[in-house]
CSV table of C-alpha atoms (C1' of nucleotides) in Angstrom, one decimal:
chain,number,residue,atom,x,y,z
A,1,UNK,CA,-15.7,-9.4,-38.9
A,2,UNK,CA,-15.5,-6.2,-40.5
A,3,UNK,CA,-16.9,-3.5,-38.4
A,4,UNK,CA,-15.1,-0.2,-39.1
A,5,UNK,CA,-12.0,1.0,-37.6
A,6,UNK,CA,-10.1,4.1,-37.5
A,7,UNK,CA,-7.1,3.1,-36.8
A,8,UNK,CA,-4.6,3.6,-39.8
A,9,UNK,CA,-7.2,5.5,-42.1
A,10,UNK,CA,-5.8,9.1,-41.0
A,11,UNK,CA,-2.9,10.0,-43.2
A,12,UNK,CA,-5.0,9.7,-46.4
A,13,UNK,CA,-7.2,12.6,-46.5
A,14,UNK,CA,-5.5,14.7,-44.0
A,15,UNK,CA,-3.0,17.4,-44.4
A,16,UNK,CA,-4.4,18.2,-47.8
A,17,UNK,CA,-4.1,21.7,-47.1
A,18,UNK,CA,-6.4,22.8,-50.3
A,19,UNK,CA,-9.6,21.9,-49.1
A,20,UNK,CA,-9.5,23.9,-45.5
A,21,UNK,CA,-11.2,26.9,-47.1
A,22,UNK,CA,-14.1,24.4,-49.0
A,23,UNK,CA,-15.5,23.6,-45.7
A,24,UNK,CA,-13.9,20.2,-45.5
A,25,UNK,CA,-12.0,21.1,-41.9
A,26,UNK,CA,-15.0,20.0,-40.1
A,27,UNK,CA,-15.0,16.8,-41.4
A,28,UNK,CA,-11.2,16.5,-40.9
A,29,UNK,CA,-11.6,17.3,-37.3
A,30,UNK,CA,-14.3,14.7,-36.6
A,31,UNK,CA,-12.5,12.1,-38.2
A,32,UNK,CA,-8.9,13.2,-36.4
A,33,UNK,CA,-10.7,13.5,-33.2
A,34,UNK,CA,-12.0,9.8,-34.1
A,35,UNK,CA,-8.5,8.8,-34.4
A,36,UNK,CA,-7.4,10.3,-31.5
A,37,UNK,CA,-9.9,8.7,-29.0
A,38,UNK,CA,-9.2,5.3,-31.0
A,39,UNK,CA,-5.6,5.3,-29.7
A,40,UNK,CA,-5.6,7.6,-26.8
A,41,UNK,CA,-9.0,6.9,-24.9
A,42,UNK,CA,-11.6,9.6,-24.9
A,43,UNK,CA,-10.8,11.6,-21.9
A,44,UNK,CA,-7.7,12.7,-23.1
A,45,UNK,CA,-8.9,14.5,-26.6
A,46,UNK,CA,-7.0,17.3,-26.8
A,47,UNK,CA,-8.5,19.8,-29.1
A,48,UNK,CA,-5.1,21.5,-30.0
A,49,UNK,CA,-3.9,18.3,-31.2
A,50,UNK,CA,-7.0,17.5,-33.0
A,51,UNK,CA,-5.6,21.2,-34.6
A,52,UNK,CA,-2.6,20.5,-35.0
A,53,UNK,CA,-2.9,17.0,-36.9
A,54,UNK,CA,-5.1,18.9,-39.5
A,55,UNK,CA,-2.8,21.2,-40.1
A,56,UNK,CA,-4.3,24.6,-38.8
A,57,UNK,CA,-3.6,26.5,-35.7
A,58,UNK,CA,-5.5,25.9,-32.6
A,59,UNK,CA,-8.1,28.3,-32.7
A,60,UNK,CA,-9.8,27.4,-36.0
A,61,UNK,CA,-12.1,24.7,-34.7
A,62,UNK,CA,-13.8,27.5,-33.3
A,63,UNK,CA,-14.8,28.2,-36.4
A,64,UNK,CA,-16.7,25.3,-37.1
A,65,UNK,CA,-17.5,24.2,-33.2
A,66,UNK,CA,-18.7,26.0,-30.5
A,67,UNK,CA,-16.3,24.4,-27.9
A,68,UNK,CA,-14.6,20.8,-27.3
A,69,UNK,CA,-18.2,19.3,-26.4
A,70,UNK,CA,-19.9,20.0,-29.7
A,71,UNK,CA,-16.9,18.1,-31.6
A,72,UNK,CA,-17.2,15.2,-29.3
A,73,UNK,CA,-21.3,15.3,-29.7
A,74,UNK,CA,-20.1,15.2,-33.7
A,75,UNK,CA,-17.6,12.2,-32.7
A,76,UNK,CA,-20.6,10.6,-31.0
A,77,UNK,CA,-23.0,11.0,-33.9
A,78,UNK,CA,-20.3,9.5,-36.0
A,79,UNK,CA,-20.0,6.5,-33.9
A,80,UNK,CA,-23.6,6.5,-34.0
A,81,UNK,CA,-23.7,6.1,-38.1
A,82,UNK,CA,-21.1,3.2,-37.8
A,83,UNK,CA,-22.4,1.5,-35.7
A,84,UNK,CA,-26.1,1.7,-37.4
A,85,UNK,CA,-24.4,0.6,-40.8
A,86,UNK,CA,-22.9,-2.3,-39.2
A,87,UNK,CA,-26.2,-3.2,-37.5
A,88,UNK,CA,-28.4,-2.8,-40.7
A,89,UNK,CA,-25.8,-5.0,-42.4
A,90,UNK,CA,-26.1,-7.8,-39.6
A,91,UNK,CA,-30.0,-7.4,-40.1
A,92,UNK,CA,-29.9,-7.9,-44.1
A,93,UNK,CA,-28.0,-11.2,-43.7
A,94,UNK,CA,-30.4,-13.2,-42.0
A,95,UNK,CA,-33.7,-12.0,-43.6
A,96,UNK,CA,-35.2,-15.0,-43.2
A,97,UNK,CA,-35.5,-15.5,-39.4
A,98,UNK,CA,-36.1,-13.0,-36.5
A,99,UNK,CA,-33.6,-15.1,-33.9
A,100,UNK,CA,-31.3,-15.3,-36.2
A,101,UNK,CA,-31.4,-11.3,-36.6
A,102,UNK,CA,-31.2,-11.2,-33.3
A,103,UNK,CA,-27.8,-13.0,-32.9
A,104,UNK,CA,-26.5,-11.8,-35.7
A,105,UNK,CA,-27.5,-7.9,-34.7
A,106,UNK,CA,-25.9,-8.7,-30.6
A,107,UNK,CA,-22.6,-10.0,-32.5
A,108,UNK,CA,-22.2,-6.9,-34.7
A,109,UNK,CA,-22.6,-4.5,-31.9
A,110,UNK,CA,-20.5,-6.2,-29.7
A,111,UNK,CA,-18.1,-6.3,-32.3
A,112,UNK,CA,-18.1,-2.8,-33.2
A,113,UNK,CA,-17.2,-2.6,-29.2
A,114,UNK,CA,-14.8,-4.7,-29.4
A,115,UNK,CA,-12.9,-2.6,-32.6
A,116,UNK,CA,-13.6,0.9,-31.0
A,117,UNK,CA,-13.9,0.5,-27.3
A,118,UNK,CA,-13.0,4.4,-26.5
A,119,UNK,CA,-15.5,5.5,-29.4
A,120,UNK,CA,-18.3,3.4,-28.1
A,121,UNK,CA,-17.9,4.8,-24.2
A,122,UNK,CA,-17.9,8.5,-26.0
A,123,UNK,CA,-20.7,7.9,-27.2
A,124,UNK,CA,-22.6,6.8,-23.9
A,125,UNK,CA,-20.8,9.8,-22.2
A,126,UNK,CA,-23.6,11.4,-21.4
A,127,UNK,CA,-23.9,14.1,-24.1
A,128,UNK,CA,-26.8,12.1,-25.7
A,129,UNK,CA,-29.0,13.7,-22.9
A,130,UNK,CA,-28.4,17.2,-23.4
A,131,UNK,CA,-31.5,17.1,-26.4
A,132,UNK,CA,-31.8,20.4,-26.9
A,133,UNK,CA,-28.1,21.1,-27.4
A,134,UNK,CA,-27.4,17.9,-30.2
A,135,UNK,CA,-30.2,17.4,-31.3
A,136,UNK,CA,-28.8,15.4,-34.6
A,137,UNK,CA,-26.8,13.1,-32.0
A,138,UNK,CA,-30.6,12.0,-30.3
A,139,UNK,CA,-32.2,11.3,-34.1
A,140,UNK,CA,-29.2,9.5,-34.7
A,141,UNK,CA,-29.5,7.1,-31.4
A,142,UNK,CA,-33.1,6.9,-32.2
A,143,UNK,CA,-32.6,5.5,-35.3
A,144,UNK,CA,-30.8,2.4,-33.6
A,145,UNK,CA,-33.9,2.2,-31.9
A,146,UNK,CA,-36.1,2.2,-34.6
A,147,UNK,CA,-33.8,-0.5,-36.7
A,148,UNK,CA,-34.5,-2.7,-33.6
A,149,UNK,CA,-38.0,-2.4,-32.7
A,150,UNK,CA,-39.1,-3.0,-37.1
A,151,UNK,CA,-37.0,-6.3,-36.5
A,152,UNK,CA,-39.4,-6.7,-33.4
A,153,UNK,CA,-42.3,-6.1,-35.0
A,154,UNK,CA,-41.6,-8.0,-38.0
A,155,UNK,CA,-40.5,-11.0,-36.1
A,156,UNK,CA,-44.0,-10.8,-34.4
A,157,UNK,CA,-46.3,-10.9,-37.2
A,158,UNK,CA,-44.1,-13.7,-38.2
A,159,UNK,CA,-45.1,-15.1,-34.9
A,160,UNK,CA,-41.4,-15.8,-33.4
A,161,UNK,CA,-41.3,-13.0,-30.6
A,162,UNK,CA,-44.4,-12.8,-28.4
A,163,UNK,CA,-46.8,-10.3,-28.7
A,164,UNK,CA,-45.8,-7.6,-26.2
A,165,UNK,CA,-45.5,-3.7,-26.2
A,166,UNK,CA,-42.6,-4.0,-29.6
A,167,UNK,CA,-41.5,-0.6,-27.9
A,168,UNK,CA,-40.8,-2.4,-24.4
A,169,UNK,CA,-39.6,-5.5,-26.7
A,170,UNK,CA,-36.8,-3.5,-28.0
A,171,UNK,CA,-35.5,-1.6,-25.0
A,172,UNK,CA,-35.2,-5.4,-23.5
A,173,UNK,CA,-32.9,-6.2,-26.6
A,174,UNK,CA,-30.9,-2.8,-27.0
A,175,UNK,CA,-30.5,-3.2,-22.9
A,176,UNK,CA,-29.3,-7.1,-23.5
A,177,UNK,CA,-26.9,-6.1,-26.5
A,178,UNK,CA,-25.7,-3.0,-24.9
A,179,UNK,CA,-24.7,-4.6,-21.0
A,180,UNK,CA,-22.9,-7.3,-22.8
A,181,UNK,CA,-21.1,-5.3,-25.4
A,182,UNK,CA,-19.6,-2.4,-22.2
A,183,UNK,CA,-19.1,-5.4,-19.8
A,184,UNK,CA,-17.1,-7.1,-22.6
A,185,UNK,CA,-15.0,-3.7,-22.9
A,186,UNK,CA,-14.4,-3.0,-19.6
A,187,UNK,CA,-12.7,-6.6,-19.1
A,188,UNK,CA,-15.8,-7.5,-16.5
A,189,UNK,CA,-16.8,-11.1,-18.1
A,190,UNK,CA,-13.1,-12.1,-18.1
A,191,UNK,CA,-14.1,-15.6,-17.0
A,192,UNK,CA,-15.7,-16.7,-19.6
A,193,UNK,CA,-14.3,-14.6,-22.5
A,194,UNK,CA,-11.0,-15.9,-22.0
A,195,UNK,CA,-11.5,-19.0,-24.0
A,196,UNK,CA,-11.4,-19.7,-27.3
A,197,UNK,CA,-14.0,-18.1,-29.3
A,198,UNK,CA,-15.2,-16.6,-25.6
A,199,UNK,CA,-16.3,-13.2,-26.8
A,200,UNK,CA,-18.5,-14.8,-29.9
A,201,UNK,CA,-19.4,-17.2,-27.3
A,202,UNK,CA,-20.6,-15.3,-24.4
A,203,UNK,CA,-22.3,-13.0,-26.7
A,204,UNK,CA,-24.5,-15.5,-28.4
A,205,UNK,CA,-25.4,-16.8,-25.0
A,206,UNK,CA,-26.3,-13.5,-23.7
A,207,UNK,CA,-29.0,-13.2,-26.7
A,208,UNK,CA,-30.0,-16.9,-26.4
A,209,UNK,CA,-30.4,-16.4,-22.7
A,210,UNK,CA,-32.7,-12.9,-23.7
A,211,UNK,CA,-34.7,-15.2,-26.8
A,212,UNK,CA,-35.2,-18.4,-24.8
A,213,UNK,CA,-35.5,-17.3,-21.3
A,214,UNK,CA,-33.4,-18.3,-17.8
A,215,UNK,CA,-36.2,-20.0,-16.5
A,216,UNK,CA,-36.3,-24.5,-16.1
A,217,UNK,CA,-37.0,-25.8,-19.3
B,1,UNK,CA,-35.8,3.5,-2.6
B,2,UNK,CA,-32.7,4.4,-0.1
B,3,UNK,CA,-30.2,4.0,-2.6
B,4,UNK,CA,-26.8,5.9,-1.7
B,5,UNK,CA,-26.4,9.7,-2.9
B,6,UNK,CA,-23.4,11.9,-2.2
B,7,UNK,CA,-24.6,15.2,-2.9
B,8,UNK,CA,-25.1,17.0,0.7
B,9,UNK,CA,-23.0,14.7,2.1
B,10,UNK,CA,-19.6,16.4,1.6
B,11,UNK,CA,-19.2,19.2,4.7
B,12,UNK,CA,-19.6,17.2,7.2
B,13,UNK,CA,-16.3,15.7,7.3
B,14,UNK,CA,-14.3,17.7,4.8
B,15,UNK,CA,-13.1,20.9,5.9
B,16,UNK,CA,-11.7,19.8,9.6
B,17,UNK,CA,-7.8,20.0,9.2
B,18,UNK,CA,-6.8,18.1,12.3
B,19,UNK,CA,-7.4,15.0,10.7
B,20,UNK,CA,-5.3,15.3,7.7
B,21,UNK,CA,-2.0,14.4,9.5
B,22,UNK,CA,-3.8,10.9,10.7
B,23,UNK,CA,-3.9,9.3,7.2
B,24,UNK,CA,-7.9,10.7,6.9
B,25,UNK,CA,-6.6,12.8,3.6
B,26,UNK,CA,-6.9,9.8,1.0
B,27,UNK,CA,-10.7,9.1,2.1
B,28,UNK,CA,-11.2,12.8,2.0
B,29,UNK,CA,-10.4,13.4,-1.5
B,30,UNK,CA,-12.0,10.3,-2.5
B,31,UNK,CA,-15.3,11.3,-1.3
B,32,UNK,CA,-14.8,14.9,-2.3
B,33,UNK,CA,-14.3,13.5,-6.0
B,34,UNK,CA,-17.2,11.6,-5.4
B,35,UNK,CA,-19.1,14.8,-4.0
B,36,UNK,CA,-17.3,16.7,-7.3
B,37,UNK,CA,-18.3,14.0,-10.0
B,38,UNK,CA,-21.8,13.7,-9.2
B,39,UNK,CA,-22.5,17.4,-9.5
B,40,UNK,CA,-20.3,18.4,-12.2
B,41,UNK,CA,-20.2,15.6,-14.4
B,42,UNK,CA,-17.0,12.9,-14.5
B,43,UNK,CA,-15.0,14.6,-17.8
B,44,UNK,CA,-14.4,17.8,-15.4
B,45,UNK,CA,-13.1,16.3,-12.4
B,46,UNK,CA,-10.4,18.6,-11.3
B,47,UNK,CA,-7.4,17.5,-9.0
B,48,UNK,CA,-6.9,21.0,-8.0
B,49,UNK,CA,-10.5,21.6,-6.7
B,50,UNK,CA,-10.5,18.6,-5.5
B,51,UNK,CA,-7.3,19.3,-2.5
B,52,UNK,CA,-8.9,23.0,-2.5
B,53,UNK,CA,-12.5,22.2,-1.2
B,54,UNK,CA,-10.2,19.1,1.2
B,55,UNK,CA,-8.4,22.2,2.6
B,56,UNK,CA,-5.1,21.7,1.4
B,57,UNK,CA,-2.8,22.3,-1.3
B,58,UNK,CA,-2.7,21.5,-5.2
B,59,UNK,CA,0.5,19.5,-4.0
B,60,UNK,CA,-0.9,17.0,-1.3
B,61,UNK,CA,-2.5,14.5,-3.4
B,62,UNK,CA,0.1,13.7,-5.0
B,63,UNK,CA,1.2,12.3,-1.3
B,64,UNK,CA,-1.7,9.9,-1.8
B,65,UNK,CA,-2.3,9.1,-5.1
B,66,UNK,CA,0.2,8.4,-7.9
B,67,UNK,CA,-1.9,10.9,-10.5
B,68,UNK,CA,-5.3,11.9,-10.8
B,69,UNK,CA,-6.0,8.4,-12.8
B,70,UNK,CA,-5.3,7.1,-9.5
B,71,UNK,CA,-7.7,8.9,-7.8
B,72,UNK,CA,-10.5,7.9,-10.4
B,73,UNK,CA,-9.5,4.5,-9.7
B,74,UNK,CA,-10.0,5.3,-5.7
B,75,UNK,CA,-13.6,6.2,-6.6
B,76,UNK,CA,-14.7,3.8,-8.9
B,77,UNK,CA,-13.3,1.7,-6.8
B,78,UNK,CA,-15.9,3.4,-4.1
B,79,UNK,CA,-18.3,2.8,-6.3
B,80,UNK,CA,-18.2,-0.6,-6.6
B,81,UNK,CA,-18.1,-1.2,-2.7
B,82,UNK,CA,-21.8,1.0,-2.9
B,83,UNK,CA,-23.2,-0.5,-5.7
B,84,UNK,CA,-22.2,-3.7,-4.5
B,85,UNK,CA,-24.0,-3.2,-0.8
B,86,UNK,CA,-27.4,-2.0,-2.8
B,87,UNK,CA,-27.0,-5.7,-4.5
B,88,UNK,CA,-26.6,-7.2,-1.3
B,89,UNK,CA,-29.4,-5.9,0.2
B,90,UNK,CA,-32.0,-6.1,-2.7
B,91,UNK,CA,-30.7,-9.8,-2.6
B,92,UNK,CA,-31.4,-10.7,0.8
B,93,UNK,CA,-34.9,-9.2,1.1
B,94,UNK,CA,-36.0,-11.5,-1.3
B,95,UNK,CA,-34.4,-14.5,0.2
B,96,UNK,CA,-37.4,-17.2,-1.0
B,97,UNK,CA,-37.5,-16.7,-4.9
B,98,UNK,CA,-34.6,-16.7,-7.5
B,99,UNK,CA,-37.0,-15.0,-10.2
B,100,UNK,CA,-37.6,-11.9,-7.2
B,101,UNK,CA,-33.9,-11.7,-6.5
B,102,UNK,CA,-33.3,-11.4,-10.3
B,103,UNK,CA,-36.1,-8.8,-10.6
B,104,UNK,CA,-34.9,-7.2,-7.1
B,105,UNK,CA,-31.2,-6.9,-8.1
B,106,UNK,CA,-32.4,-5.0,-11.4
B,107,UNK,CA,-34.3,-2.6,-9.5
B,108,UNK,CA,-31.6,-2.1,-7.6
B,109,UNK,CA,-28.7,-1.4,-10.0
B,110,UNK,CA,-30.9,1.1,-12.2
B,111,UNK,CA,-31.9,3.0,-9.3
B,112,UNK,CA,-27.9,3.5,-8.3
B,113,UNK,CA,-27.3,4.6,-11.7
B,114,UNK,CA,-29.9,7.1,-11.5
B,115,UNK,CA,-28.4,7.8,-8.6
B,116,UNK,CA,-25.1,8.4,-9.3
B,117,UNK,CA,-24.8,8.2,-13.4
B,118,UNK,CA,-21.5,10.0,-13.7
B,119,UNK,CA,-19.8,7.9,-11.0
B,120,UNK,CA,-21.4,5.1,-12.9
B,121,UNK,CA,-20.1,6.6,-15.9
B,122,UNK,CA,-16.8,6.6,-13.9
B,123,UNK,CA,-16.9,3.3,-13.2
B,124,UNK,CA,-17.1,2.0,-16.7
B,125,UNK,CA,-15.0,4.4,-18.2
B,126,UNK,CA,-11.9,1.9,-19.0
B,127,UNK,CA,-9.9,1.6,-15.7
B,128,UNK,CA,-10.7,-1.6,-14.7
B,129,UNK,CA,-9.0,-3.2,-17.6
B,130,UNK,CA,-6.0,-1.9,-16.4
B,131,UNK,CA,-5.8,-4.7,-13.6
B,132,UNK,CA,-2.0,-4.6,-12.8
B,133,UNK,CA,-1.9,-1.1,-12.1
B,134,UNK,CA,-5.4,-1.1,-10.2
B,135,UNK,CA,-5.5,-4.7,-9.0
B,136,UNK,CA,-8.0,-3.9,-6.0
B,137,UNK,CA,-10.6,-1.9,-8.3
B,138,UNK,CA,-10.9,-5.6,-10.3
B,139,UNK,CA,-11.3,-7.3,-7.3
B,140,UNK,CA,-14.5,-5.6,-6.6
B,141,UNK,CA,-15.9,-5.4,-9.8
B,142,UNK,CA,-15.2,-9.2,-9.4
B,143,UNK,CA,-17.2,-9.4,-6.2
B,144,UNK,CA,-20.1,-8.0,-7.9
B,145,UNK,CA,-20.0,-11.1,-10.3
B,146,UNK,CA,-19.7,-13.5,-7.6
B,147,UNK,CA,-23.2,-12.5,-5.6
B,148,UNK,CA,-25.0,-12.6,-8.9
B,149,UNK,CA,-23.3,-16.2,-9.7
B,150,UNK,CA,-24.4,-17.2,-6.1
B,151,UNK,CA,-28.0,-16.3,-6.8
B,152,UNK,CA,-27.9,-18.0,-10.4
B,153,UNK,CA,-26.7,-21.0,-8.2
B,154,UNK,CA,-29.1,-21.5,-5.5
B,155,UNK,CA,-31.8,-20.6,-8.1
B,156,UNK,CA,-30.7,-23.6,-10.7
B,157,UNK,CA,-30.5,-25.8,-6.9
B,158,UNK,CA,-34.2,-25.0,-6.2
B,159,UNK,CA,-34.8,-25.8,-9.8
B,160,UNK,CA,-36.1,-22.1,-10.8
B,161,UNK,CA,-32.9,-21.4,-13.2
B,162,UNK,CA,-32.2,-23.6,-15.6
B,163,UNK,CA,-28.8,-25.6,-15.5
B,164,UNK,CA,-26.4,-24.0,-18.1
B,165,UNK,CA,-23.2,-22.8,-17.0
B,166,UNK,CA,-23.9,-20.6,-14.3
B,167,UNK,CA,-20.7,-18.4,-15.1
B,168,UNK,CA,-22.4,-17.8,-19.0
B,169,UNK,CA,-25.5,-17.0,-17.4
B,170,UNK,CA,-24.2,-14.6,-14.8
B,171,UNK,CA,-22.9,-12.7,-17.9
B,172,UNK,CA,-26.3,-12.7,-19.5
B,173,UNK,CA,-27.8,-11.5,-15.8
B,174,UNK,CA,-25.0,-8.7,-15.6
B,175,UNK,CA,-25.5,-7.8,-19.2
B,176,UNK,CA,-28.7,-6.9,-18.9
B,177,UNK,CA,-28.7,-5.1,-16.0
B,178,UNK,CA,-26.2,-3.1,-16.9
B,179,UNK,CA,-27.2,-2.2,-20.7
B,180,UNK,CA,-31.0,-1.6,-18.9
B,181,UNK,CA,-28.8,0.8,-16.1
B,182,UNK,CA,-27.4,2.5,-18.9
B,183,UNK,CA,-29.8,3.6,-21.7
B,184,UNK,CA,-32.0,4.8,-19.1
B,185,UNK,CA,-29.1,7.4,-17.6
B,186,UNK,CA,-28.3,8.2,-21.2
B,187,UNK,CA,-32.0,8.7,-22.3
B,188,UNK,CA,-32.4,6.2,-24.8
B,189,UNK,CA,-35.2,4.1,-23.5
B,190,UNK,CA,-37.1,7.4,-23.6
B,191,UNK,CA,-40.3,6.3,-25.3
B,192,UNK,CA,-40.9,4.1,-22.4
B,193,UNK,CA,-39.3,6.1,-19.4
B,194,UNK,CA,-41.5,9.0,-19.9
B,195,UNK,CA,-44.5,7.3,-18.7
B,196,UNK,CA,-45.2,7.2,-15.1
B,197,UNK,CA,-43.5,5.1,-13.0
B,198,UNK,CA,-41.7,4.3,-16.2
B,199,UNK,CA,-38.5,3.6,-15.3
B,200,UNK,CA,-39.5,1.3,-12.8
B,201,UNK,CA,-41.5,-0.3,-15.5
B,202,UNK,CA,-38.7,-0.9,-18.1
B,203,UNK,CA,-36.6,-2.6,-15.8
B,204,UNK,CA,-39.7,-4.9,-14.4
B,205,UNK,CA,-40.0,-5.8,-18.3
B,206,UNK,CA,-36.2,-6.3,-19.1
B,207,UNK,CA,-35.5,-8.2,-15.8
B,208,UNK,CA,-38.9,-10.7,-17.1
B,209,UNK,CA,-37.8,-10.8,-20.9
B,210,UNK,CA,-34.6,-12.5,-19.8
B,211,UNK,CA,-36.1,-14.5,-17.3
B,212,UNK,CA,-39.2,-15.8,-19.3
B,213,UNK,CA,-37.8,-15.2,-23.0
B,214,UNK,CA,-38.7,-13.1,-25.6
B,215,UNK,CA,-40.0,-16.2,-28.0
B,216,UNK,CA,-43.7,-16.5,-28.9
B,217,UNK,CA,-45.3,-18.8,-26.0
C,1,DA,C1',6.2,11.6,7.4
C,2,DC,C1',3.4,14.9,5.4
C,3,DC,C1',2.4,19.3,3.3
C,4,DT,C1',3.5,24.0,0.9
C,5,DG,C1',4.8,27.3,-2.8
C,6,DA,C1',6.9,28.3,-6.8
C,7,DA,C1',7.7,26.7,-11.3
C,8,DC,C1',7.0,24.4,-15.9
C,9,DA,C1',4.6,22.8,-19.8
C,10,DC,C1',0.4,22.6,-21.8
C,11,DC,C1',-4.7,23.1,-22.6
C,12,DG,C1',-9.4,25.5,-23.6
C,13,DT,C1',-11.1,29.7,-25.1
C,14,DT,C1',-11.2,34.6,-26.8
C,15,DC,C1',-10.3,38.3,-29.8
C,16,DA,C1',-8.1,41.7,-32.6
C,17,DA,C1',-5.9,41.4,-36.8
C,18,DG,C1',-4.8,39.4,-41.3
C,19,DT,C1',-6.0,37.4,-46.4
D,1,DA,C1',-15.8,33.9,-44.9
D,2,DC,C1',-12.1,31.7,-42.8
D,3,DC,C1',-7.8,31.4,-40.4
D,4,DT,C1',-3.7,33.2,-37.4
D,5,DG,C1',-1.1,34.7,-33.2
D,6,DA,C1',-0.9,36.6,-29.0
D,7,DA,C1',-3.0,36.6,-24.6
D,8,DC,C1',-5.5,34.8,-20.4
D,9,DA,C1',-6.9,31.8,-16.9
D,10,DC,C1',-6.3,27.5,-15.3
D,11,DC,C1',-4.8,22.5,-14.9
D,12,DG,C1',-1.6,18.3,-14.0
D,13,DT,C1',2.7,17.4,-12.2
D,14,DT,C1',7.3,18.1,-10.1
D,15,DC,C1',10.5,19.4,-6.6
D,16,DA,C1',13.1,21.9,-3.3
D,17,DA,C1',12.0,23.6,1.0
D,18,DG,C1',9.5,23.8,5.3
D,19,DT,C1',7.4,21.7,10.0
DNA sequence: ACCTGAACACCGTTCAAGT
DNA sequence: ACCTGAACACCGTTCAAGT
């Protein structure tokens, strides 16, 4: 309902032309390149323009990124903070019950999907593998993980989800949130998302499906 | 265990020119993006090296394929056709039990991700949504629904799934597949992956979360 | 009908030179 | 310390011309 969205939030602090020597034009080229992949799609970030729309020449970014990877690993980590503020949001809000967390944690990252499809598919690009290289962009996904698995393990001692590995636990829930969210994206569960309310629907039946099972009742 | 891999594939039928006056060019280029995407990486696929290792000029493609979107379209579209014949066999092997075809058809689409991540990566990278200008690259991704919505149904017929919409829970099915296919290629189920035979493990356990449910028993 | 070669605009990256 | 401008190699796309 209100996951974060690029879209429109550019012109503000952008060609203030002041702050390029305070060590500002980093973070005015990760959030132009954020733009940019919001409207555009990711495959098409073009690093010049990224220059361009800050207001320096084309070779500066160089100055504060090895080479077009390293800004889109930056772009990725990003994503990665928004989305884990919307997710610890959705978490807060239902305190009181671990299903209900559970929902309310597959309907925020959906919708965060939903509001930056291109951002969300940058960030599962691949680049989270190369460890070594970003290593900030890894403790970053990790932390999604970790928000998970304490709602796991919480939920547990509360005696509401079952008593297995809260490690495995979690990589079942991310996996459930995650398929949904891309297949949602990508058009792929057109079906059923083309009723009314069919994204909100198909979402909360995904994480029912995940909490109550698919076997006969 | 036999799941389909392109690299080492490629010289066999690439560089003999007699065939590219017989319509044999399109295929060509499609499998030697294929060849090109699993080595280097989607992001880098490039339409010149693609018509120079196919033996012709930077010019022919365009005989064949609108732009180089189009060709990424041909290849997901590739894509699909494998993934969906590694479905089709992990289906019928386990012809007597719903639960083992779910489990099966897990195994199945993690270990063609692993595969082939970046044509995975491909695959889910935003073209499909474009379904008038890539109407047959929808089709497939459709077919791929259908054979898990047949499973779902037999299963709820034998009484081994229970009888919700079969079209919501073929979403929950896909969803978790796919988020489970995913975080493993991007490394983000690495706690658990690490381990031996952990891969295989992780999808045993996400396949059974959504099939028994996560909820104390 | 299918392919080639030259041409155009534009991008990623580098580097000497500026303040 | 940070940025600029020219330069280089290379890509996507087009189009007149070849067989």
């Amino acid at each position: 309902m209100c996951s974060t969205n690029y879209k429109g939030g550019l012109l503000m602090d952008t060609p203030n032309k002041k702050n390029y020597h305070h060590g500002d034009l980093r973070k005015t080229l990760i959030h132009v390149g954020i733009e940019l992949i919001s409207e555009s799609g990711a495959s098409s970030l073009d690093l010049r323009k990224v220059a361009r729309i800050a207001g320096v020449s084309h070779a500066a970014p160089y100055r504060h990124f090895a080479d077009k990877k390293a800004l889109i690993a930056a772009i990725s980590e990003e994503g990665f903070n928004l989305l884990a503020i919307e997710m610890e949001q959705a978490i807060s809000m239902k305190a009181n019950s671990a299903h209900e967390q559970l929902r309310g944690m597959g309907h925020a990252y959906v919708q965060f999907a939903i509001t930056n499809p291109s951002l969300v598919r940058e960030m599962f690009s691949g680049l989270t593998i190369e460890r070594e290289a970003y290593p900030s962009l890894y403790d970053i996904s990790k932390k999604l993980f970790n928000m998970i698995e304490t709602v796991v393990i919480i939920g547990q001692e509360k005696g509401n989800i079952k008593k297995s590995d809260s490690n495995e636990l979690t990589c079942a829930i991310w996996s459930m949130m995650h398929g949904t969210a891309i297949l949602i994206i990508e058009n792929q569960l057109k079906p059923v998302t083309m009723q009314i309310n069919g994204i909100e629907h198909i979402t909360q039946v995904c994480m029912d499906s995940l909490i109550l099972g698919l076997g006969a009742s």
